[in-house]
mmCIF file of C-alpha atoms in Angstrom:
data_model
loop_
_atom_site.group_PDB
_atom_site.id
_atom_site.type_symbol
_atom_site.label_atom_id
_atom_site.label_comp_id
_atom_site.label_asym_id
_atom_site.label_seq_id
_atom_site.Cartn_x
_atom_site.Cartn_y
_atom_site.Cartn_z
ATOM 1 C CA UNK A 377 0.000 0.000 0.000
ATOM 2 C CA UNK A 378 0.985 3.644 -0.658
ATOM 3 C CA UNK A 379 0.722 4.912 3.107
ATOM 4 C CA UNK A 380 0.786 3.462 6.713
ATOM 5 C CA UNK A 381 -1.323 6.026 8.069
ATOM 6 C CA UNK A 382 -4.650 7.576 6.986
ATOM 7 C CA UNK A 383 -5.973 10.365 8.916
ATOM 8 C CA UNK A 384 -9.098 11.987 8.365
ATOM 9 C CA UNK A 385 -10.903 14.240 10.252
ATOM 10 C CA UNK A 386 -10.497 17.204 12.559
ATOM 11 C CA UNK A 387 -7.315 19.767 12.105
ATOM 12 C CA UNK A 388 -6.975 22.434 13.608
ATOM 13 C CA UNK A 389 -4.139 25.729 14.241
ATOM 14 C CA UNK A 390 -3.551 26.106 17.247
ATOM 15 C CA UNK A 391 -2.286 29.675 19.511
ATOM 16 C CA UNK A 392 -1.296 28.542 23.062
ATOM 17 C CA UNK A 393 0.201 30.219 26.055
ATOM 18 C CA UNK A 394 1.198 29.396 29.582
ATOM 19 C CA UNK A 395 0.632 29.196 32.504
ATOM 20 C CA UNK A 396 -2.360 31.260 32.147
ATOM 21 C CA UNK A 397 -4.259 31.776 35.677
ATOM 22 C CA UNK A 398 -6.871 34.428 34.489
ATOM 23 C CA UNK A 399 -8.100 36.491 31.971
ATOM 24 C CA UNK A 400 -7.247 39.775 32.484
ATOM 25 C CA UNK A 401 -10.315 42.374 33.005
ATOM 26 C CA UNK A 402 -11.093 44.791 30.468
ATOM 27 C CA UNK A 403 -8.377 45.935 28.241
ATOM 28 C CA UNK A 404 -5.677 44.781 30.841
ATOM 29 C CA UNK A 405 -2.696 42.645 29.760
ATOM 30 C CA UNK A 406 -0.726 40.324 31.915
ATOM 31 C CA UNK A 407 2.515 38.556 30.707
ATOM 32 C CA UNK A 408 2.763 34.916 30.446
ATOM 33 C CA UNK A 409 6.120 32.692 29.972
ATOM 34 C CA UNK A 410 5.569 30.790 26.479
ATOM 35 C CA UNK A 411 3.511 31.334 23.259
ATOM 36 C CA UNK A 412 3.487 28.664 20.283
ATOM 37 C CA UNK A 413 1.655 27.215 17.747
ATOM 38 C CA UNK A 414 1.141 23.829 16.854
ATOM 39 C CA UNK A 415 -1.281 21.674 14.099
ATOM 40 C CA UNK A 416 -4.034 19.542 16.768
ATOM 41 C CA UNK A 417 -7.055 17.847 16.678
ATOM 42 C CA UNK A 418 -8.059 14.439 16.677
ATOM 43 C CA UNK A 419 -6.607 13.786 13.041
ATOM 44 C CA UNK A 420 -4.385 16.617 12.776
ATOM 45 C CA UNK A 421 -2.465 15.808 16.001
ATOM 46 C CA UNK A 422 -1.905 12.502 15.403
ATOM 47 C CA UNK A 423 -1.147 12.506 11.668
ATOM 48 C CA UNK A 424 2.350 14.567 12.413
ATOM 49 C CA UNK A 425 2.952 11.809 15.462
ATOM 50 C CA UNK A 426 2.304 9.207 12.828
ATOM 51 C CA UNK A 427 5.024 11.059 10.590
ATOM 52 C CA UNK A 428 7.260 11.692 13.553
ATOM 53 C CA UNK A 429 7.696 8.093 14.089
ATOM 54 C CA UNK A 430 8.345 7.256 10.577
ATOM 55 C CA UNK A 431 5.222 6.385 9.013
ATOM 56 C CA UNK A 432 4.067 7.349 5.622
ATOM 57 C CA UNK A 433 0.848 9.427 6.145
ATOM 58 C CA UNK A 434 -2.032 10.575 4.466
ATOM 59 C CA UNK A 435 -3.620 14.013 5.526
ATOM 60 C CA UNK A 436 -7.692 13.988 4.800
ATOM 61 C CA UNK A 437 -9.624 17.250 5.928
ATOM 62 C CA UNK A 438 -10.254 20.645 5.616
ATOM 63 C CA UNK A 439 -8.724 24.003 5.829
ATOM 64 C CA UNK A 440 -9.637 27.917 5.171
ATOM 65 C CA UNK A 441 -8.084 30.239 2.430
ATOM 66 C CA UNK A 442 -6.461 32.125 5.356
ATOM 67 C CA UNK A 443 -2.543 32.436 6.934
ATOM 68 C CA UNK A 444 -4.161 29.475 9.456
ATOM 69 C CA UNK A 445 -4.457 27.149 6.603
ATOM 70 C CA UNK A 446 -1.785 28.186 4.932
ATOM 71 C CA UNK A 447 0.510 27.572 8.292
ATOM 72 C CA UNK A 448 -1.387 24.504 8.945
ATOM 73 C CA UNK A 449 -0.061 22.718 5.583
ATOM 74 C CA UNK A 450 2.951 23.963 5.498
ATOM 75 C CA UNK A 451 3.607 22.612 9.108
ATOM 76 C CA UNK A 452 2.288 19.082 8.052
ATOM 77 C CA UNK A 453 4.834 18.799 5.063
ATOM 78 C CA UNK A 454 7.850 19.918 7.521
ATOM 79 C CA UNK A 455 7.192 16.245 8.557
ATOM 80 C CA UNK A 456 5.993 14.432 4.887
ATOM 81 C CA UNK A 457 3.097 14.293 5.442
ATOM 82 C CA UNK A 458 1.280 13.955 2.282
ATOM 83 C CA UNK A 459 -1.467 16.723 2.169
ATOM 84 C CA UNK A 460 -3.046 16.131 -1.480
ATOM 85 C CA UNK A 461 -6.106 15.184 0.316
ATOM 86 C CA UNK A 462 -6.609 18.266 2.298
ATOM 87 C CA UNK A 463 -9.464 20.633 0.763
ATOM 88 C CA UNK A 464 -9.501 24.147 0.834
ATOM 89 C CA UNK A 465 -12.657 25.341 1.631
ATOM 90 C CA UNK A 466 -14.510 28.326 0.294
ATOM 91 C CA UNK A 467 -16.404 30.955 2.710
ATOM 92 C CA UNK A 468 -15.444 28.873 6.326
ATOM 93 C CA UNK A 469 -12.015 29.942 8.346
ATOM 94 C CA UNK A 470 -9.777 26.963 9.139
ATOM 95 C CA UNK A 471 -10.474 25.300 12.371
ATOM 96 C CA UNK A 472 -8.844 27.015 14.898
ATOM 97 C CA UNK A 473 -8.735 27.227 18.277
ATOM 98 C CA UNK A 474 -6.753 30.267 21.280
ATOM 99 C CA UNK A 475 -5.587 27.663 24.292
ATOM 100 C CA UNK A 476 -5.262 28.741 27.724
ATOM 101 C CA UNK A 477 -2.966 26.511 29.559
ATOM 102 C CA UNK A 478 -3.104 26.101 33.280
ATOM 103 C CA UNK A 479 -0.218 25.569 35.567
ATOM 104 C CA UNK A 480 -1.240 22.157 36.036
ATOM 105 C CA UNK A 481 -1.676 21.241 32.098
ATOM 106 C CA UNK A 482 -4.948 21.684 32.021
ATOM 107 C CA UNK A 483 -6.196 23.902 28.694
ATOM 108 C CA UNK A 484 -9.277 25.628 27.969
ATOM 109 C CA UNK A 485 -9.329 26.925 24.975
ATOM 110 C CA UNK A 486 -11.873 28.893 22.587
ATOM 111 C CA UNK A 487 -12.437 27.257 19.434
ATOM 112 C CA UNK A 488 -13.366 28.105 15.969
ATOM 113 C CA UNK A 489 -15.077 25.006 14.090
ATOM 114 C CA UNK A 490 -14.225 26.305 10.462
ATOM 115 C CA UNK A 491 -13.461 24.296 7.745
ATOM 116 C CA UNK A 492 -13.393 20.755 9.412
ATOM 117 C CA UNK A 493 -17.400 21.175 9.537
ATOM 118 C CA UNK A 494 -17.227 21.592 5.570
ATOM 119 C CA UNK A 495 -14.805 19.043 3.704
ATOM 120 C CA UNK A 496 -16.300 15.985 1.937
ATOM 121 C CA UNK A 497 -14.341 12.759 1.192
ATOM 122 C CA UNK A 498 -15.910 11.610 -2.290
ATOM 123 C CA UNK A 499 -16.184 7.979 -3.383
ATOM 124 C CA UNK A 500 -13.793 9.146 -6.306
ATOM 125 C CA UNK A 501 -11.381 9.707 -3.700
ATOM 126 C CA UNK A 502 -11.322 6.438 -1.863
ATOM 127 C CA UNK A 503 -8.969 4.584 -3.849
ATOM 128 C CA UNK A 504 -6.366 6.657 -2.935
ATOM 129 C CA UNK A 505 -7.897 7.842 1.017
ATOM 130 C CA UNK A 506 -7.772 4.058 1.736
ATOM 131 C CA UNK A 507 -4.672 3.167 -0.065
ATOM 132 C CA UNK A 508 -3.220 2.661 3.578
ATOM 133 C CA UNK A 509 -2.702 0.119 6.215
ATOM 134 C CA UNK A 510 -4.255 1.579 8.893
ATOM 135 C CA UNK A 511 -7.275 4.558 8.689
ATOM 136 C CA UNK A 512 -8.156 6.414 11.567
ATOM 137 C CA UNK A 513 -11.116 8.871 11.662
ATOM 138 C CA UNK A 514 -10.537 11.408 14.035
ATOM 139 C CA UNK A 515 -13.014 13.921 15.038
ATOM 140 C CA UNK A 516 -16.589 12.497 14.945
ATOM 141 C CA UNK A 517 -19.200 15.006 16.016
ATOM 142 C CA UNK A 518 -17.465 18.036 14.723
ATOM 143 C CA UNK A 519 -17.511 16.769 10.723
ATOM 144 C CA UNK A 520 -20.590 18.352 9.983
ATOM 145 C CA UNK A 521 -20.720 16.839 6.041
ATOM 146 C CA UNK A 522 -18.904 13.621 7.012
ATOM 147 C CA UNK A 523 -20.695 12.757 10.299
ATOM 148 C CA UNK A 524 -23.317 10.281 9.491
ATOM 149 C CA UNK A 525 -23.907 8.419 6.215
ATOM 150 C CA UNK A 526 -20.992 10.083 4.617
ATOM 151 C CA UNK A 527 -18.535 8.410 7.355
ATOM 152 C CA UNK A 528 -20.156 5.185 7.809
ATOM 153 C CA UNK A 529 -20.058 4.595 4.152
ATOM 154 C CA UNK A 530 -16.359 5.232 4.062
ATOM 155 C CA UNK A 531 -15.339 3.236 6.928
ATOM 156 C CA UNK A 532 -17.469 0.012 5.867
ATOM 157 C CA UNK A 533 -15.196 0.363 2.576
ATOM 158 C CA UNK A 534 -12.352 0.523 4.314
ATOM 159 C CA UNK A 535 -13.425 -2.602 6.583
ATOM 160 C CA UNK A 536 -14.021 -4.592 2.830
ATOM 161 C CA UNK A 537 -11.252 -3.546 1.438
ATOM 162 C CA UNK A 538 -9.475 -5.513 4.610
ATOM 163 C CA UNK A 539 -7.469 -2.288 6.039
ATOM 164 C CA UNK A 540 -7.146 -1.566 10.265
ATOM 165 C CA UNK A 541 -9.756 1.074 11.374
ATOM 166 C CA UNK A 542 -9.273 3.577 14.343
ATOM 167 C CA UNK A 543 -11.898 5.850 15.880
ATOM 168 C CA UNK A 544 -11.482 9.014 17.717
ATOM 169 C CA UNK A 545 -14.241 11.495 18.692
ATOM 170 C CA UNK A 546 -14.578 15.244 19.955
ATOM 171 C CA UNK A 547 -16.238 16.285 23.112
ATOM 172 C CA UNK A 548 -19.000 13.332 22.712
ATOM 173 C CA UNK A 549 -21.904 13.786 24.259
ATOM 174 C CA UNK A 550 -24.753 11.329 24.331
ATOM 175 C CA UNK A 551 -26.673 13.134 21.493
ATOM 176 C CA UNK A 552 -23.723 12.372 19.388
ATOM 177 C CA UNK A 553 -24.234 8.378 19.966
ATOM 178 C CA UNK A 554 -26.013 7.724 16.800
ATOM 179 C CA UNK A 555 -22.888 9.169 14.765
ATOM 180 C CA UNK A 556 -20.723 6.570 17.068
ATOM 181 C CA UNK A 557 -23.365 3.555 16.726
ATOM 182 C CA UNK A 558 -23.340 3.539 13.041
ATOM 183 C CA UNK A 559 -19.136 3.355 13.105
ATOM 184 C CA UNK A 560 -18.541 0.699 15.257
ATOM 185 C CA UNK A 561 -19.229 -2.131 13.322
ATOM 186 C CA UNK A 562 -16.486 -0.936 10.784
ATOM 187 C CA UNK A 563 -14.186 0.018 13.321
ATOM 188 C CA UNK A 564 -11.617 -2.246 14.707
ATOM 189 C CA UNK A 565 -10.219 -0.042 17.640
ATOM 190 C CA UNK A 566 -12.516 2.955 19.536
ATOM 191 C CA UNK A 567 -10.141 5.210 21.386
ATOM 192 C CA UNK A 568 -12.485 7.784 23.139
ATOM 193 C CA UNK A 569 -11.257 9.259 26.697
ATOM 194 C CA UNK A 570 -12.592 7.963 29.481
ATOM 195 C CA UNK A 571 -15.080 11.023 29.911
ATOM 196 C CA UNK A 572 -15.827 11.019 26.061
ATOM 197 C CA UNK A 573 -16.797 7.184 27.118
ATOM 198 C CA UNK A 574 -18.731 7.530 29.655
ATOM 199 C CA UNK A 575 -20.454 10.504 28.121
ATOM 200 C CA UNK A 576 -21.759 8.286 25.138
ATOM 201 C CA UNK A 577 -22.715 5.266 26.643
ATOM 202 C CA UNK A 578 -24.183 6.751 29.700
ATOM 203 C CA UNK A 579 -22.275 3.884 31.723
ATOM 204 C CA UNK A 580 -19.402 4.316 34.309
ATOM 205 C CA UNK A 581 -17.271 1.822 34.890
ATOM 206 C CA UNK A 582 -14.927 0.795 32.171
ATOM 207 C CA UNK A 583 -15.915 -2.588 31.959
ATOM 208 C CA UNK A 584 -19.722 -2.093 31.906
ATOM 209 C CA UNK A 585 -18.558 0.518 28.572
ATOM 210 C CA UNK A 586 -16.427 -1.817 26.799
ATOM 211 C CA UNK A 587 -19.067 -4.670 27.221
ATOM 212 C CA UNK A 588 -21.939 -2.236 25.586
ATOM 213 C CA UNK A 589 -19.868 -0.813 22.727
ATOM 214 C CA UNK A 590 -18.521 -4.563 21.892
ATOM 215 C CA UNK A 591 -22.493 -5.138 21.723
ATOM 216 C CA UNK A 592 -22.983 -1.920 19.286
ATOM 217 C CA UNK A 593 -20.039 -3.853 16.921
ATOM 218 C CA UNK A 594 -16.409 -2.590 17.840
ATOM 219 C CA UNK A 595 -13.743 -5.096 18.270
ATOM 220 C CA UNK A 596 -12.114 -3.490 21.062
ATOM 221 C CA UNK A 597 -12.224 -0.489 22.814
ATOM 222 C CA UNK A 598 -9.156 1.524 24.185
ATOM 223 C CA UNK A 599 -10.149 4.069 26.813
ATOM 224 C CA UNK A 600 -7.753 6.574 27.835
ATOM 225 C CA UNK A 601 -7.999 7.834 31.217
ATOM 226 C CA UNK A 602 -5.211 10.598 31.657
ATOM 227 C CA UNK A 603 -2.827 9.698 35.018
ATOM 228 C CA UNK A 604 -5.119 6.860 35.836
ATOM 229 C CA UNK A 605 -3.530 5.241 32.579
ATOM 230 C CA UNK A 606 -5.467 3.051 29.899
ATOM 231 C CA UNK A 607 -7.757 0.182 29.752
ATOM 232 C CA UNK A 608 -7.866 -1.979 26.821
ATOM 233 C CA UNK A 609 -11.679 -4.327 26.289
ATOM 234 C CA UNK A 610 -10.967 -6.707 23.189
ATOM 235 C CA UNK A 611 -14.356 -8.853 22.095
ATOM 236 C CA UNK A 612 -11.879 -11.671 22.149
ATOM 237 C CA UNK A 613 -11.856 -11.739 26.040
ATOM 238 C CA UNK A 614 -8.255 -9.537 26.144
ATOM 239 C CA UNK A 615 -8.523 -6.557 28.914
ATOM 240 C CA UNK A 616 -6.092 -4.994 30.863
ATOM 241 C CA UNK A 617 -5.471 -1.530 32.901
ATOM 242 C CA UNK A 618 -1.776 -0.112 32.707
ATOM 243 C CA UNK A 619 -0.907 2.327 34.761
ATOM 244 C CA UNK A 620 0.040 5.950 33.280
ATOM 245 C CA UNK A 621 3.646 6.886 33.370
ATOM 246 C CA UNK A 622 4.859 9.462 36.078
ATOM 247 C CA UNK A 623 6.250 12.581 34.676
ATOM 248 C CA UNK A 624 6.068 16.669 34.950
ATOM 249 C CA UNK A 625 3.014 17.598 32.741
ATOM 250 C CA UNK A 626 3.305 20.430 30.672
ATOM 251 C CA UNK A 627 0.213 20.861 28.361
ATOM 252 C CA UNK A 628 -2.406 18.121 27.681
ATOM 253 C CA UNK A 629 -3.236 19.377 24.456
ATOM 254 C CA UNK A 630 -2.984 16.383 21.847
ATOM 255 C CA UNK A 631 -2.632 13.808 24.636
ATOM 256 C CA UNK A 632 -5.127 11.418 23.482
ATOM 257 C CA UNK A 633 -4.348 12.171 19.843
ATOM 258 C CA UNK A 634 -1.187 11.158 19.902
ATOM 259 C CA UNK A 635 -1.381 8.204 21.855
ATOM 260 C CA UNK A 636 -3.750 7.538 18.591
ATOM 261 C CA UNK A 637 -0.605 7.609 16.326
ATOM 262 C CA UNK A 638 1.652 5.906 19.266
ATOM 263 C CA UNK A 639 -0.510 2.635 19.414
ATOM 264 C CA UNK A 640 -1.159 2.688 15.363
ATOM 265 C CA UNK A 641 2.312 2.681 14.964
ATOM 266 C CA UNK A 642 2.453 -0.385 17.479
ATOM 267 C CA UNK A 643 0.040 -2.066 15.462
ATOM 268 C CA UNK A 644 1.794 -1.373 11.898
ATOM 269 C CA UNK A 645 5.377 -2.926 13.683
ATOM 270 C CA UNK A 646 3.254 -5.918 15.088
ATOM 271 C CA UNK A 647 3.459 -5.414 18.337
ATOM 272 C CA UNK A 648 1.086 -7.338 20.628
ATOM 273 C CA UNK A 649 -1.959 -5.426 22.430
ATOM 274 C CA UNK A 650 0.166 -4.481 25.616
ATOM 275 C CA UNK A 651 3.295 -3.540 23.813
ATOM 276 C CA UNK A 652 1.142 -1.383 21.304
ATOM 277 C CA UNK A 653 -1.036 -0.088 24.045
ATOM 278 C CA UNK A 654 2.121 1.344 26.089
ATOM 279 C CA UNK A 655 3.650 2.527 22.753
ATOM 280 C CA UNK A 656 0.157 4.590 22.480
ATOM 281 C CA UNK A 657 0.717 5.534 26.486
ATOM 282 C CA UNK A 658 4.327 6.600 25.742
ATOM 283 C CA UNK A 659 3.547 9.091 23.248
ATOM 284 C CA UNK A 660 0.967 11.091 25.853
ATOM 285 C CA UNK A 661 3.164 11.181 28.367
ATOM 286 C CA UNK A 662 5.831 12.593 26.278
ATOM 287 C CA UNK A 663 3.257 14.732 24.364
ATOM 288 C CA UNK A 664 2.132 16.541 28.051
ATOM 289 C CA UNK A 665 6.068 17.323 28.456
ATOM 290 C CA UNK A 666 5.749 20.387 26.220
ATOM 291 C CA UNK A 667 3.161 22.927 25.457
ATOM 292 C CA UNK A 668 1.092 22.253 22.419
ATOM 293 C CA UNK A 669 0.079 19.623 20.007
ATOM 294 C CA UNK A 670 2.889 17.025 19.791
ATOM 295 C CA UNK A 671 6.018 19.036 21.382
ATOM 296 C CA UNK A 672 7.195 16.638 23.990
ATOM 297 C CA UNK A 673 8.029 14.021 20.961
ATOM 298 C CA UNK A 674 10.831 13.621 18.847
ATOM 299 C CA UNK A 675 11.269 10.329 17.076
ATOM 300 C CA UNK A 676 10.209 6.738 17.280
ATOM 301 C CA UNK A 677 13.412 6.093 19.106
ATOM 302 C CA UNK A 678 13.528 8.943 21.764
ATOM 303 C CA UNK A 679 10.057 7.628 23.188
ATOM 304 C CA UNK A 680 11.147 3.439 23.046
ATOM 305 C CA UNK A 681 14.466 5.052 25.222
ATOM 306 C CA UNK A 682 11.738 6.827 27.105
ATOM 307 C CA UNK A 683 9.510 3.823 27.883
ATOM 308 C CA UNK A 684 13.058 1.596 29.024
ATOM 309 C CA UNK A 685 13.740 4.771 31.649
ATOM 310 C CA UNK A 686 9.834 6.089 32.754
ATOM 311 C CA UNK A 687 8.770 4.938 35.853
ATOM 312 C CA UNK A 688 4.806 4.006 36.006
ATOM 313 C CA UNK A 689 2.673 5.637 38.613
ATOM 314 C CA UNK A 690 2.330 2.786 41.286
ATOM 315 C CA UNK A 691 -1.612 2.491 41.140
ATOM 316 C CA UNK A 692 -4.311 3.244 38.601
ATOM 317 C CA UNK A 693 -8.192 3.473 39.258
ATOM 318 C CA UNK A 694 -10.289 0.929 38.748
#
C-alpha cells in the first residue's frame, strides 16, 4: 500500500500560552512565559505523530483560504506528510482554536469550528484515502458533512477492502451516539477518553462501557484515562489496565491524539496489544512534556528510550 497512516478528520491551528491563571479584566494585559503554535485535533495531532515516528501518512480534511491554513499545511509537510487530500474550503475559516494553559496542564481553549465542519471525502477519492494500512477517523461530532452516512459509508469500505480502522471522537456527548453507533461495526479499535466514554454510553465503569460498545459492533475499545492510565476491552476476552507513566506535565493538548498515532504505529510494527497499548501511552506522556500539540516528541526512538527509563505511577483506578 501507498501509506501506513490515513488520517481523516479534525485539524486544527492552534495559539497557546502558559501558565495562564486568568483572563485579564477589560483591556488589561498580563505577561505569560511561552507562546506557540502547533497543528491539533483528533486527526491533525496525530497525523504529524504518525510522521514523527516514521510512518508514511495521508492528511484527509479541511482548511480555510487564510494564513491558518496556509501555516497549517505547510507545518504538516515539515514532517511528509502527504497533504493532497486536504481541501480548501470556500467561505469557512480553518479550524482554529486560542488555548489557555493552566499551571497544572490543564487547557481551555476557545475554538473556531471552520473548515473541518465543511470538507467531503468523495467515493472518487477512496482509492487513494484508503490506499493505507491503517485509517483512523478522528473527530466524529465536529464533521458536519462527514458525520453520518458520509462516514459510515467510508469506513465500511475501508473494513471490505481488509485495512485496520481507528476511531477518535470530539467532546461526545450522548446526542452524538447515533454518529458513534453507526461506526462501530467498521471500526476495529474505539479510542475515546474515558469522559468522552462515559459521556456516550451513559455507563461508568470501564468494563460495563467496553461490554456495551462490543455489543454496538467494535472489536475493542481503548479508553484513555489521563494519570489513571489506559484500559484496553478486546471482544476476544483480552482486557487490561496499565498504569500511566509518572512525569512533569506540561500541556495536555494532543494527549489522546497522539497516543492515537503511538498505538497505530504499534500495530503497523506488530506489536502485541500491551506492547502497542504502552507505545500509544508513551507518546501522551511525552506529548504533556511540552506545550502544544505534539512538542514533547521527537522520534520513534527517543520515546522506546523513554519507555526503558519512565517509571509508572504505582496504582491506577479501577
Amino acid at each position: 500500500m501507498t501509506y501506513d497512516y490515513t488520517s481523516i478528520g479534525f485539524y486544527t491551528f492552534d495559539c497557546l500560552g502558559r501558565p495562564v491563571t486568568e483572563i485579564p479584566p477589560g483591556g488589561n494585559t498580563y505577561f505569560i512565559e511561552e507562546v506557540t503554535m502547533a497543528v491539533s485535533g483528533a486527526a491533525g495531532a496525530a497525523a504529524i505523530v504518525g510522521a514523527k515516528y516514521g510512518l508514511k501518512v495521508l492528511a484527509v480534511g479541511g482548511i480555510g483560504d487564510d494564513l491558518m491554513g496556509d501555516w497549517v499545511i505547510r507545518r504538516l509537510n515539515q514532517f511528509a506528510v502527504d497533504t493532497s487530500m486536504m481541501q480548501t474550503c470556500k467561505g469557512v475559516g480553518t479550524s482554529s482554536s486560542i488555548v489557555t494553559t493552566r499551571p497544572d496542564g490543564q487547557r481551555p481553549a476557545l475554538h473556531m469550528r471552520g473548515a473541518t465542519g465543511a470538507f467531503v471525502v468523495s467515493e472518487q477519492d477512496y482509492d487513494k484515502v484508503l490506499d493505507s494500512k491503517v485509517i483512523h477517523m478522528g473527530g466524529t461530532g465536529l464533521m458536519d458533512r462527514m458525520d453520518g452516512e458520509r462516514s459510515f459509508k467510508l469506513m465500511k469500505e475501508a473494513k471490505r477492502r481488509g485495512r485496520i480502522t481507528t476511531l477518535d471522537v470530539f467532546a461526545a456527548d450522548r446526542k452524538d451516539m447515533a454518529n458513534v453507533a453507526g461506526l462501530l461495526p467498521f471500526t476495529d479499535y474505539f479510542i475515546p477518553s474515558i469522559e468522552e466514554a462515559q459521556a456516550l454510553s451513559g455507563l461508568r465503569t470501564k468494563e460495563d462501557i467496553g461490554r456495551y460498545f462490543n455489543d454496538l459492533g467494535v472489536q475493542c475499545t481503548v479508553m484513555t484515562m489521563g494519570e489513571n492510565g489506559a484500559y484496553y476491552h478486546h471482544i476476544d476476552g483480552t482486557r487490561f489496565h496499565m498504569p500511566a507513566f509518572d512525569i512533569d506535565v506540561v500541556c495536555t493538548c494532543g494527549c489522546g491524539d497522539a497516543f492515537n498515532a503511538g498505538f497505530a504505529a504499534g500495530i503497523i510494527r506488530g506489536l502485541n496489544p500491551e506492547e502497542a497499548t504502552r507505545l500509544g501511552q508513551a507518546s501522551s506522556a511525552l506529548n504533556a512534556t511540552g506545550l502544544g500539540s505534539q512538542a514533547g516528541i521527537v522520534d520513534l526512538e527517543s520515546t522506546l528510550a523513554f519507555l526503558q527509563r519512565a517509571r509508572s505511577r504505582t496504582s491506577c483506578a479501577a
